[in-house]
Amino acid sequence: MKSKADVVIVGGGINGCALAYELSRRGKEVVVLEKRWLAHGATGRCGAGIRQQWSTEENALLAKRSVAIFEHLSEELGHDIELRQGGYLIAIHDEDDMHQAKENVAMQRRIGLPVRIIYEDEIREIAPILDVKGMDAIAATFCSTDGHANPFLTTYAYARAAERHGASIHKFTEVKDIRVNEGRVTAVVTDSGVITTPVVVNAAGAWSPHISRMAGIAMPNQPVRKEALVTEPLRRLFDCMVISFKHGIYFSQQDHGQILGGIPSPEETTGYHEEPTYSFLRHMAYMLGRYAPPLKHINILRQWTGYYDVTPDALPILGTTDVEGFIQCNGFSGHGFMIAPMTARLLAQLICGEKLEMPIDRLNISRFKGGGVVKEKSVVG
Amino acid sequence: MKIVCRCEDITEDDILRAIDEYGCTTLAELKQVLRLGMGHCQGRTCLLIAAKILARKTGKGLEEIIPSLRPPDVAVEVGMMGGCDEK
């Protein structure tokens, strides 16, 4: 292991690997430390969705600019990431939903997203498998450029590209301590050596509060166990991701034909609990059957859990802290994969002292010191 | 050609290539890269064979390589599971 680096990134998920790529191609000497293997945490357990339909402009803009990067990422990184833009269909269940949807759509269209409100006939046309009555829906919003990509392949593509630019990636390497001297980061202590560095990026997802604590920084984010399941593969039935904020359900058909989805478990809990629950399996199966009755007849192959790294306002924590050189890249609250390309680019610009393409001050951890944060409302799973 | 995973159509060569190209040292990583063991049988045959290939290539013991198992143990119909909660 190298004994010094320009930047040490803690966490080998999508955000750590994407940032390693953006920094190393700018000439920085980068080391990534991952306690298990790449994409072991939330990245490798997520729903793979890429959504731009958010209620806060920060998230919508991050997502929109990430999609612009995703669209050319396979060529840029030299590896297919299996991007498919089949759109996101978000159910509207009642007048309250409709009011919020109209507000969201107005903001989303203002920043240039092709979003619109659609009704029963068009919902059926886009996804014939859906039962609008079973969904208890009166309409939906639809954005055709939303979609999904393969989180494993995307992470590996970023990691390999970073390595080609000279980054070192160490899996099965645990961070034990972060040394801080006179208010600035000086080194990272691992279970296989010490690395002297002026910059540490905390991209440890659900484990980021532990990493921050090593530098003497308290964080407001908490791990929440989330569950997902996947069915046997089928011929292509529909292209879009289907979600509902009211029911919390999301599901889509992946590239290999399998239906992948999740819903908040009746036993949803804060803290580090990895066990899958039977109640999730029952609840998800029931709701999937209501939304798409033909799916009642296919087999579920597998269920698993992963963590949402949840902040009080469901917005990420990005940027500088009171400790000089300690940079936050966490708190993604269930949508870290889809905004990773733009997040990585912005943090690389911040660390390299370049002009940022868009401001991220409002995502700084200091926002939790005052009151009055504006919560992201469009959260599922 | 030696077929290892019948559900996802993966050969011994595919596994050896993934170990070399991606630096895989665990079954979890082979799953991520190749979809090994993610098909209908959930890896009942292939995971043990792949674990032995990994052990041979990496010099690790089998007990370090075998992954956690994810429920349900056998494929189960959505309608059957969902029927439990029907009102």
GROMACS .gro file of C-alpha atoms in nm:
model
  468
    1MET     CA    1   0.000   0.000   0.000
    2LYS     CA    2   0.117   0.353  -0.080
    3SER     CA    3   0.236   0.554   0.221
    4LYS     CA    4   0.102   0.884   0.088
    5ALA     CA    5  -0.169   1.015  -0.145
    6ASP     CA    6  -0.331   1.340  -0.258
    7VAL     CA    7  -0.677   1.209  -0.170
    8VAL     CA    8  -0.792   0.902   0.027
    9ILE     CA    9  -1.151   0.795  -0.042
   10VAL     CA   10  -1.321   0.579   0.221
   11GLY     CA   11  -1.580   0.353   0.059
   12GLY     CA   12  -1.577   0.153  -0.267
   13GLY     CA   13  -1.937   0.205  -0.371
   14ILE     CA   14  -2.054   0.392  -0.679
   15ASN     CA   15  -1.975   0.735  -0.531
   16GLY     CA   16  -1.628   0.643  -0.406
   17CYS     CA   17  -1.532   0.482  -0.736
   18ALA     CA   18  -1.683   0.759  -0.953
   19LEU     CA   19  -1.498   1.022  -0.749
   20ALA     CA   20  -1.174   0.821  -0.775
   21TYR     CA   21  -1.214   0.835  -1.154
   22GLU     CA   22  -1.292   1.208  -1.168
   23LEU     CA   23  -0.997   1.292  -0.940
   24SER     CA   24  -0.739   1.061  -1.095
   25ARG     CA   25  -0.813   1.185  -1.447
   26ARG     CA   26  -0.742   1.535  -1.313
   27GLY     CA   27  -0.395   1.412  -1.212
   28LYS     CA   28  -0.456   1.350  -0.841
   29GLU     CA   29  -0.294   1.052  -0.671
   30VAL     CA   30  -0.595   0.868  -0.528
   31VAL     CA   31  -0.633   0.572  -0.291
   32VAL     CA   32  -0.973   0.404  -0.236
   33LEU     CA   33  -1.022   0.198   0.081
   34GLU     CA   34  -1.308  -0.052   0.093
   35LYS     CA   35  -1.376  -0.271   0.397
   36ARG     CA   36  -1.542  -0.550   0.193
   37TRP     CA   37  -1.560  -0.562  -0.188
   38LEU     CA   38  -1.667  -0.300  -0.445
   39ALA     CA   39  -2.043  -0.230  -0.440
   40HIS     CA   40  -2.088  -0.444  -0.128
   41GLY     CA   41  -2.311  -0.185   0.041
   42ALA     CA   42  -2.609   0.012  -0.088
   43THR     CA   43  -2.478   0.032  -0.447
   44GLY     CA   44  -2.490  -0.344  -0.503
   45ARG     CA   45  -2.828  -0.379  -0.332
   46CYS     CA   46  -3.017  -0.089  -0.487
   47GLY     CA   47  -3.308  -0.085  -0.731
   48ALA     CA   48  -3.078   0.031  -1.013
   49GLY     CA   49  -3.314   0.317  -1.102
   50ILE     CA   50  -3.215   0.652  -1.246
   51ARG     CA   51  -3.482   0.914  -1.174
   52GLN     CA   52  -3.489   1.287  -1.238
   53GLN     CA   53  -3.839   1.352  -1.099
   54TRP     CA   54  -3.767   1.504  -0.758
   55SER     CA   55  -3.949   1.762  -0.548
   56THR     CA   56  -3.638   1.967  -0.463
   57GLU     CA   57  -3.452   2.148  -0.738
   58GLU     CA   58  -3.112   2.037  -0.595
   59ASN     CA   59  -3.193   1.669  -0.647
   60ALA     CA   60  -3.364   1.723  -0.983
   61LEU     CA   61  -3.065   1.916  -1.118
   62LEU     CA   62  -2.810   1.668  -0.986
   63ALA     CA   63  -3.012   1.386  -1.142
   64LYS     CA   64  -3.063   1.565  -1.475
   65ARG     CA   65  -2.693   1.637  -1.514
   66SER     CA   66  -2.609   1.282  -1.405
   67VAL     CA   67  -2.835   1.143  -1.678
   68ALA     CA   68  -2.648   1.355  -1.932
   69ILE     CA   69  -2.326   1.185  -1.811
   70PHE     CA   70  -2.486   0.836  -1.791
   71GLU     CA   71  -2.593   0.869  -2.157
   72HIS     CA   72  -2.228   0.865  -2.270
   73LEU     CA   73  -2.071   0.678  -1.979
   74SER     CA   74  -2.024   0.341  -2.151
   75GLU     CA   75  -1.805   0.509  -2.417
   76GLU     CA   76  -1.631   0.738  -2.167
   77LEU     CA   77  -1.532   0.451  -1.936
   78GLY     CA   78  -1.483   0.190  -2.207
   79HIS     CA   79  -1.728  -0.057  -2.052
   80ASP     CA   80  -2.100  -0.122  -2.110
   81ILE     CA   81  -2.308  -0.011  -1.807
   82GLU     CA   82  -2.640  -0.147  -1.950
   83LEU     CA   83  -2.820   0.188  -1.947
   84ARG     CA   84  -3.186   0.166  -2.052
   85GLN     CA   85  -3.404   0.478  -2.064
   86GLY     CA   86  -3.757   0.341  -2.037
   87GLY     CA   87  -3.888   0.625  -1.821
   88TYR     CA   88  -4.031   0.645  -1.470
   89LEU     CA   89  -4.406   0.627  -1.416
   90ILE     CA   90  -4.508   0.777  -1.080
   91ALA     CA   91  -4.863   0.701  -0.963
   92ILE     CA   92  -5.093   0.986  -0.858
   93HIS     CA   93  -5.354   0.852  -0.615
   94ASP     CA   94  -5.569   1.148  -0.507
   95GLU     CA   95  -5.614   1.525  -0.519
   96ASP     CA   96  -5.331   1.587  -0.267
   97ASP     CA   97  -5.095   1.381  -0.484
   98MET     CA   98  -5.213   1.568  -0.793
   99HIS     CA   99  -5.143   1.904  -0.627
  100GLN     CA  100  -4.788   1.798  -0.535
  101ALA     CA  101  -4.734   1.640  -0.878
  102LYS     CA  102  -4.835   1.963  -1.054
  103GLU     CA  103  -4.592   2.159  -0.838
  104ASN     CA  104  -4.311   1.908  -0.907
  105VAL     CA  105  -4.380   1.893  -1.280
  106ALA     CA  106  -4.376   2.274  -1.308
  107MET     CA  107  -4.030   2.290  -1.145
  108GLN     CA  108  -3.902   1.988  -1.341
  109ARG     CA  109  -4.017   2.133  -1.674
  110ARG     CA  110  -3.862   2.469  -1.586
  111ILE     CA  111  -3.520   2.300  -1.557
  112GLY     CA  112  -3.581   2.124  -1.888
  113LEU     CA  113  -3.706   1.773  -1.804
  114PRO     CA  114  -3.955   1.607  -2.044
  115VAL     CA  115  -4.210   1.531  -1.769
  116ARG     CA  116  -4.587   1.527  -1.811
  117ILE     CA  117  -4.904   1.414  -1.637
  118ILE     CA  118  -5.073   1.117  -1.805
  119TYR     CA  119  -5.409   0.947  -1.751
  120GLU     CA  120  -5.551   0.595  -1.755
  121ASP     CA  121  -5.536   0.530  -2.131
  122GLU     CA  122  -5.177   0.643  -2.163
  123ILE     CA  123  -5.069   0.455  -1.849
  124ARG     CA  124  -5.204   0.136  -2.012
  125GLU     CA  125  -5.032   0.221  -2.338
  126ILE     CA  126  -4.693   0.269  -2.169
  127ALA     CA  127  -4.722  -0.036  -1.941
  128PRO     CA  128  -5.008  -0.268  -2.044
  129ILE     CA  129  -4.931  -0.492  -1.748
  130LEU     CA  130  -5.053  -0.230  -1.498
  131ASP     CA  131  -5.398  -0.238  -1.339
  132VAL     CA  132  -5.485   0.128  -1.278
  133LYS     CA  133  -5.770   0.033  -1.040
  134GLY     CA  134  -5.548  -0.207  -0.846
  135MET     CA  135  -5.292   0.069  -0.818
  136ASP     CA  136  -5.568   0.293  -0.681
  137ALA     CA  137  -5.442   0.561  -0.920
  138ILE     CA  138  -5.617   0.851  -1.093
  139ALA     CA  139  -5.318   0.953  -1.309
  140ALA     CA  140  -4.939   0.944  -1.318
  141THR     CA  141  -4.638   1.157  -1.404
  142PHE     CA  142  -4.401   1.023  -1.668
  143CYS     CA  143  -4.048   1.123  -1.765
  144SER     CA  144  -3.920   0.934  -2.068
  145THR     CA  145  -3.548   0.999  -2.009
  146ASP     CA  146  -3.548   0.836  -1.663
  147GLY     CA  147  -3.435   0.473  -1.660
  148HIS     CA  148  -3.192   0.231  -1.506
  149ALA     CA  149  -2.837   0.098  -1.540
  150ASN     CA  150  -2.642  -0.193  -1.395
  151PRO     CA  151  -2.495  -0.070  -1.061
  152PHE     CA  152  -2.227  -0.343  -1.047
  153LEU     CA  153  -2.101  -0.281  -1.399
  154THR     CA  154  -2.113   0.097  -1.352
  155THR     CA  155  -1.908   0.074  -1.031
  156TYR     CA  156  -1.656  -0.162  -1.189
  157ALA     CA  157  -1.634   0.056  -1.501
  158TYR     CA  158  -1.554   0.363  -1.289
  159ALA     CA  159  -1.305   0.166  -1.074
  160ARG     CA  160  -1.118   0.021  -1.374
  161ALA     CA  161  -1.107   0.363  -1.545
  162ALA     CA  162  -0.973   0.520  -1.222
  163GLU     CA  163  -0.702   0.252  -1.205
  164ARG     CA  164  -0.601   0.325  -1.563
  165HIS     CA  165  -0.545   0.686  -1.449
  166GLY     CA  166  -0.326   0.564  -1.164
  167ALA     CA  167  -0.569   0.526  -0.871
  168SER     CA  168  -0.507   0.246  -0.617
  169ILE     CA  169  -0.812   0.056  -0.499
  170HIS     CA  170  -0.778  -0.164  -0.190
  171LYS     CA  171  -1.067  -0.395  -0.104
  172PHE     CA  172  -1.084  -0.585   0.226
  173THR     CA  173  -0.903  -0.292   0.386
  174GLU     CA  174  -1.058  -0.132   0.692
  175VAL     CA  175  -1.009   0.225   0.813
  176LYS     CA  176  -0.921   0.225   1.184
  177ASP     CA  177  -0.857   0.593   1.250
  178ILE     CA  178  -0.826   0.933   1.088
  179ARG     CA  179  -0.549   1.157   1.219
  180VAL     CA  180  -0.631   1.525   1.260
  181ASN     CA  181  -0.373   1.783   1.365
  182GLU     CA  182  -0.459   2.147   1.441
  183GLY     CA  183  -0.795   2.116   1.268
  184ARG     CA  184  -0.672   1.954   0.950
  185VAL     CA  185  -0.656   1.596   0.821
  186THR     CA  186  -0.304   1.448   0.814
  187ALA     CA  187  -0.336   1.070   0.769
  188VAL     CA  188  -0.560   0.764   0.749
  189VAL     CA  189  -0.478   0.459   0.962
  190THR     CA  190  -0.586   0.125   0.810
  191ASP     CA  191  -0.552  -0.237   0.919
  192SER     CA  192  -0.268  -0.272   0.668
  193GLY     CA  193  -0.074   0.054   0.700
  194VAL     CA  194  -0.086   0.432   0.740
  195ILE     CA  195  -0.141   0.670   0.446
  196THR     CA  196  -0.035   1.034   0.482
  197THR     CA  197  -0.284   1.261   0.303
  198PRO     CA  198  -0.422   1.617   0.316
  199VAL     CA  199  -0.771   1.513   0.194
  200VAL     CA  200  -1.006   1.236   0.311
  201VAL     CA  201  -1.344   1.178   0.144
  202ASN     CA  202  -1.609   1.002   0.350
  203ALA     CA  203  -1.803   0.794   0.094
  204ALA     CA  204  -1.885   0.516   0.340
  205GLY     CA  205  -2.264   0.531   0.297
  206ALA     CA  206  -2.450   0.378   0.590
  207TRP     CA  207  -2.120   0.357   0.778
  208SER     CA  208  -2.026   0.723   0.720
  209PRO     CA  209  -2.115   0.838   1.076
  210HIS     CA  210  -1.841   0.600   1.207
  211ILE     CA  211  -1.584   0.744   0.969
  212SER     CA  212  -1.681   1.102   1.058
  213ARG     CA  213  -1.653   1.025   1.428
  214MET     CA  214  -1.288   0.925   1.373
  215ALA     CA  215  -1.227   1.285   1.265
  216GLY     CA  216  -1.432   1.423   1.555
  217ILE     CA  217  -1.735   1.515   1.342
  218ALA     CA  218  -2.093   1.433   1.443
  219MET     CA  219  -2.344   1.345   1.169
  220PRO     CA  220  -2.726   1.343   1.159
  221ASN     CA  221  -2.767   1.050   0.913
  222GLN     CA  222  -2.891   0.706   1.013
  223PRO     CA  223  -2.892   0.362   0.847
  224VAL     CA  224  -3.241   0.229   0.763
  225ARG     CA  225  -3.280  -0.132   0.654
  226LYS     CA  226  -3.454  -0.159   0.315
  227GLU     CA  227  -3.560  -0.476   0.133
  228ALA     CA  228  -3.590  -0.581  -0.228
  229LEU     CA  229  -3.678  -0.891  -0.426
  230VAL     CA  230  -3.628  -1.025  -0.774
  231THR     CA  231  -3.833  -1.271  -0.983
  232GLU     CA  232  -3.743  -1.519  -1.252
  233PRO     CA  233  -3.667  -1.362  -1.594
  234LEU     CA  234  -3.948  -1.305  -1.844
  235ARG     CA  235  -3.964  -1.178  -2.201
  236ARG     CA  236  -3.987  -0.798  -2.215
  237LEU     CA  237  -4.323  -0.685  -2.077
  238PHE     CA  238  -4.265  -0.316  -1.999
  239ASP     CA  239  -3.983  -0.063  -2.014
  240CYS     CA  240  -4.054   0.187  -1.737
  241MET     CA  241  -3.993   0.190  -1.362
  242VAL     CA  242  -4.326   0.208  -1.177
  243ILE     CA  243  -4.333   0.384  -0.839
  244SER     CA  244  -4.571   0.531  -0.583
  245PHE     CA  245  -4.476   0.769  -0.305
  246LYS     CA  246  -4.798   0.682  -0.118
  247HIS     CA  247  -4.745   0.305  -0.118
  248GLY     CA  248  -4.365   0.331  -0.127
  249ILE     CA  249  -4.351   0.060  -0.395
  250TYR     CA  250  -4.113   0.057  -0.690
  251PHE     CA  251  -4.054  -0.211  -0.954
  252SER     CA  252  -3.908  -0.245  -1.301
  253GLN     CA  253  -3.805  -0.513  -1.548
  254GLN     CA  254  -3.428  -0.536  -1.572
  255ASP     CA  255  -3.212  -0.609  -1.875
  256HIS     CA  256  -3.210  -0.984  -1.814
  257GLY     CA  257  -3.590  -0.990  -1.792
  258GLN     CA  258  -3.631  -1.024  -1.416
  259ILE     CA  259  -3.873  -0.801  -1.220
  260LEU     CA  260  -3.688  -0.618  -0.941
  261GLY     CA  261  -3.868  -0.416  -0.677
  262GLY     CA  262  -3.911  -0.307  -0.320
  263ILE     CA  263  -4.147  -0.147  -0.071
  264PRO     CA  264  -4.102  -0.027   0.288
  265SER     CA  265  -4.119  -0.331   0.513
  266PRO     CA  266  -4.383  -0.344   0.788
  267GLU     CA  267  -4.083  -0.408   1.018
  268GLU     CA  268  -3.872  -0.124   0.879
  269THR     CA  269  -3.615  -0.022   1.135
  270THR     CA  270  -3.327   0.215   1.201
  271GLY     CA  271  -2.984   0.068   1.283
  272TYR     CA  272  -2.766  -0.209   1.149
  273HIS     CA  273  -3.005  -0.501   1.089
  274GLU     CA  274  -2.929  -0.717   0.788
  275GLU     CA  275  -3.188  -0.994   0.817
  276PRO     CA  276  -3.451  -1.013   0.540
  277THR     CA  277  -3.809  -1.034   0.674
  278TYR     CA  278  -4.100  -1.262   0.585
  279SER     CA  279  -4.343  -0.971   0.627
  280PHE     CA  280  -4.167  -0.779   0.348
  281LEU     CA  281  -4.196  -1.080   0.116
  282ARG     CA  282  -4.571  -1.107   0.181
  283HIS     CA  283  -4.638  -0.734   0.159
  284MET     CA  284  -4.435  -0.680  -0.159
  285ALA     CA  285  -4.587  -0.985  -0.328
  286TYR     CA  286  -4.939  -0.864  -0.242
  287MET     CA  287  -4.877  -0.510  -0.370
  288LEU     CA  288  -4.700  -0.633  -0.685
  289GLY     CA  289  -5.004  -0.848  -0.759
  290ARG     CA  290  -5.231  -0.545  -0.713
  291TYR     CA  291  -5.024  -0.320  -0.940
  292ALA     CA  292  -4.957  -0.581  -1.209
  293PRO     CA  293  -5.193  -0.882  -1.173
  294PRO     CA  294  -5.023  -1.102  -1.438
  295LEU     CA  295  -4.710  -1.103  -1.221
  296LYS     CA  296  -4.898  -1.310  -0.960
  297HIS     CA  297  -4.809  -1.614  -1.165
  298ILE     CA  298  -4.433  -1.575  -1.175
  299ASN     CA  299  -4.177  -1.695  -0.925
  300ILE     CA  300  -3.981  -1.489  -0.674
  301LEU     CA  301  -3.621  -1.610  -0.671
  302ARG     CA  302  -3.447  -1.399  -0.411
  303GLN     CA  303  -3.487  -1.125  -0.151
  304TRP     CA  304  -3.219  -0.922   0.023
  305THR     CA  305  -3.161  -0.616   0.237
  306GLY     CA  306  -2.947  -0.305   0.215
  307TYR     CA  307  -2.928   0.031   0.387
  308TYR     CA  308  -3.061   0.371   0.297
  309ASP     CA  309  -2.816   0.625   0.448
  310VAL     CA  310  -3.091   0.865   0.553
  311THR     CA  311  -3.052   1.235   0.640
  312PRO     CA  312  -3.321   1.447   0.812
  313ASP     CA  313  -3.413   1.614   0.480
  314ALA     CA  314  -3.343   1.312   0.252
  315LEU     CA  315  -3.083   1.520   0.065
  316PRO     CA  316  -2.716   1.418   0.043
  317ILE     CA  317  -2.438   1.566   0.254
  318LEU     CA  318  -2.168   1.696   0.022
  319GLY     CA  319  -1.858   1.910   0.066
  320THR     CA  320  -1.634   2.061   0.331
  321THR     CA  321  -1.652   2.030   0.709
  322ASP     CA  322  -1.506   2.208   1.013
  323VAL     CA  323  -1.202   1.979   0.979
  324GLU     CA  324  -0.994   2.105   0.689
  325GLY     CA  325  -0.947   1.838   0.423
  326PHE     CA  326  -1.232   1.618   0.549
  327ILE     CA  327  -1.494   1.603   0.270
  328GLN     CA  328  -1.840   1.449   0.300
  329CYS     CA  329  -1.993   1.243   0.017
  330ASN     CA  330  -2.279   1.055   0.183
  331GLY     CA  331  -2.635   1.079   0.317
  332PHE     CA  332  -2.780   0.984  -0.021
  333SER     CA  333  -3.102   0.857   0.143
  334GLY     CA  334  -3.173   0.591  -0.119
  335HIS     CA  335  -3.067   0.764  -0.439
  336GLY     CA  336  -2.687   0.764  -0.437
  337PHE     CA  337  -2.651   0.557  -0.750
  338MET     CA  338  -2.855   0.778  -0.979
  339ILE     CA  339  -2.680   1.105  -0.892
  340ALA     CA  340  -2.327   0.966  -0.855
  341PRO     CA  341  -2.187   1.080  -1.193
  342MET     CA  342  -2.261   1.450  -1.129
  343THR     CA  343  -2.185   1.432  -0.756
  344ALA     CA  344  -1.839   1.291  -0.832
  345ARG     CA  345  -1.770   1.559  -1.089
  346LEU     CA  346  -1.870   1.841  -0.851
  347LEU     CA  347  -1.665   1.706  -0.559
  348ALA     CA  348  -1.364   1.658  -0.787
  349GLN     CA  349  -1.400   2.022  -0.896
  350LEU     CA  350  -1.425   2.127  -0.528
  351ILE     CA  351  -1.118   1.926  -0.424
  352CYS     CA  352  -0.911   2.046  -0.723
  353GLY     CA  353  -1.005   2.410  -0.667
  354GLU     CA  354  -1.187   2.440  -1.000
  355LYS     CA  355  -1.506   2.639  -1.061
  356LEU     CA  356  -1.808   2.421  -0.975
  357GLU     CA  357  -2.062   2.359  -1.254
  358MET     CA  358  -2.342   2.412  -1.002
  359PRO     CA  359  -2.336   2.527  -0.639
  360ILE     CA  360  -2.347   2.262  -0.364
  361ASP     CA  361  -2.337   2.496  -0.061
  362ARG     CA  362  -2.694   2.407   0.030
  363LEU     CA  363  -2.593   2.041   0.059
  364ASN     CA  364  -2.317   2.115   0.312
  365ILE     CA  365  -2.342   1.946   0.653
  366SER     CA  366  -2.364   2.293   0.815
  367ARG     CA  367  -2.731   2.316   0.706
  368PHE     CA  368  -2.828   2.099   1.003
  369LYS     CA  369  -2.691   2.350   1.255
  370GLY     CA  370  -2.974   2.599   1.204
  371GLY     CA  371  -3.338   2.496   1.175
  372GLY     CA  372  -3.546   2.500   0.863
  373VAL     CA  373  -3.427   2.237   0.616
  374VAL     CA  374  -3.649   2.173   0.312
  375LYS     CA  375  -3.726   1.804   0.296
  376GLU     CA  376  -3.719   1.602  -0.028
  377LYS     CA  377  -4.071   1.457  -0.055
  378SER     CA  378  -4.027   1.219  -0.348
  379VAL     CA  379  -3.884   0.916  -0.166
  380VAL     CA  380  -3.977   0.550  -0.225
  381GLY     CA  381  -3.865   0.204  -0.118
  382MET     CA  382  -1.611  -2.598  -2.288
  383LYS     CA  383  -1.708  -2.663  -1.927
  384ILE     CA  384  -2.049  -2.523  -1.822
  385VAL     CA  385  -2.052  -2.417  -1.456
  386CYS     CA  386  -2.382  -2.223  -1.416
  387ARG     CA  387  -2.660  -2.371  -1.628
  388CYS     CA  388  -2.927  -2.111  -1.548
  389GLU     CA  389  -2.714  -1.815  -1.653
  390ASP     CA  390  -2.502  -2.002  -1.910
  391ILE     CA  391  -2.158  -1.940  -1.758
  392THR     CA  392  -1.848  -2.145  -1.838
  393GLU     CA  393  -1.529  -2.214  -1.647
  394ASP     CA  394  -1.349  -1.984  -1.892
  395ASP     CA  395  -1.592  -1.700  -1.810
  396ILE     CA  396  -1.506  -1.741  -1.442
  397LEU     CA  397  -1.131  -1.755  -1.500
  398ARG     CA  398  -1.156  -1.442  -1.717
  399ALA     CA  399  -1.358  -1.255  -1.452
  400ILE     CA  400  -1.098  -1.344  -1.190
  401ASP     CA  401  -0.822  -1.206  -1.411
  402GLU     CA  402  -1.003  -0.902  -1.556
  403TYR     CA  403  -1.194  -0.781  -1.249
  404GLY     CA  404  -0.970  -0.915  -0.975
  405CYS     CA  405  -1.260  -1.113  -0.824
  406THR     CA  406  -1.162  -1.304  -0.510
  407THR     CA  407  -1.511  -1.385  -0.377
  408LEU     CA  408  -1.829  -1.551  -0.504
  409ALA     CA  409  -2.014  -1.227  -0.429
  410GLU     CA  410  -1.798  -1.047  -0.685
  411LEU     CA  411  -1.846  -1.323  -0.943
  412LYS     CA  412  -2.222  -1.285  -0.888
  413GLN     CA  413  -2.196  -0.913  -0.951
  414VAL     CA  414  -1.987  -0.945  -1.265
  415LEU     CA  415  -2.129  -1.261  -1.427
  416ARG     CA  416  -2.473  -1.319  -1.264
  417LEU     CA  417  -2.331  -1.651  -1.148
  418GLY     CA  418  -2.582  -1.833  -0.927
  419MET     CA  419  -2.854  -1.570  -0.972
  420GLY     CA  420  -3.078  -1.781  -1.196
  421HIS     CA  421  -3.368  -2.010  -1.124
  422CYS     CA  422  -3.181  -2.266  -0.911
  423GLN     CA  423  -3.011  -1.993  -0.706
  424GLY     CA  424  -2.667  -2.145  -0.739
  425ARG     CA  425  -2.739  -2.490  -0.601
  426THR     CA  426  -2.490  -2.657  -0.835
  427CYS     CA  427  -2.265  -2.385  -0.965
  428LEU     CA  428  -2.167  -2.195  -0.650
  429LEU     CA  429  -1.976  -2.486  -0.505
  430ILE     CA  430  -1.796  -2.551  -0.835
  431ALA     CA  431  -1.715  -2.180  -0.871
  432ALA     CA  432  -1.597  -2.168  -0.509
  433LYS     CA  433  -1.352  -2.449  -0.586
  434ILE     CA  434  -1.224  -2.264  -0.894
  435LEU     CA  435  -1.177  -1.950  -0.681
  436ALA     CA  436  -1.000  -2.145  -0.408
  437ARG     CA  437  -0.765  -2.295  -0.665
  438LYS     CA  438  -0.688  -1.958  -0.829
  439THR     CA  439  -0.658  -1.747  -0.513
  440GLY     CA  440  -0.513  -1.999  -0.269
  441LYS     CA  441  -0.794  -1.917  -0.021
  442GLY     CA  442  -0.983  -2.173   0.184
  443LEU     CA  443  -1.339  -2.272   0.077
  444GLU     CA  444  -1.485  -2.140   0.405
  445GLU     CA  445  -1.366  -1.789   0.315
  446ILE     CA  446  -1.543  -1.804  -0.019
  447ILE     CA  447  -1.894  -1.947   0.040
  448PRO     CA  448  -2.152  -1.656   0.052
  449SER     CA  449  -2.459  -1.581   0.261
  450LEU     CA  450  -2.778  -1.740   0.127
  451ARG     CA  451  -3.078  -1.526   0.042
  452PRO     CA  452  -3.438  -1.633   0.099
  453PRO     CA  453  -3.672  -1.769  -0.019
  454ASP     CA  454  -3.495  -2.107  -0.041
  455VAL     CA  455  -3.713  -2.218  -0.331
  456ALA     CA  456  -3.890  -2.014  -0.597
  457VAL     CA  457  -4.237  -1.907  -0.481
  458GLU     CA  458  -4.528  -1.760  -0.677
  459VAL     CA  459  -4.608  -1.391  -0.628
  460GLY     CA  460  -4.981  -1.466  -0.611
  461MET     CA  461  -4.927  -1.730  -0.344
  462MET     CA  462  -4.724  -1.497  -0.123
  463GLY     CA  463  -4.952  -1.201  -0.190
  464GLY     CA  464  -5.263  -1.408  -0.123
  465CYS     CA  465  -5.168  -1.412   0.246
  466ASP     CA  466  -5.244  -1.040   0.276
  467GLU     CA  467  -5.551  -1.021   0.049
  468LYS     CA  468  -5.837  -0.836   0.218
   0.00000   0.00000   0.00000
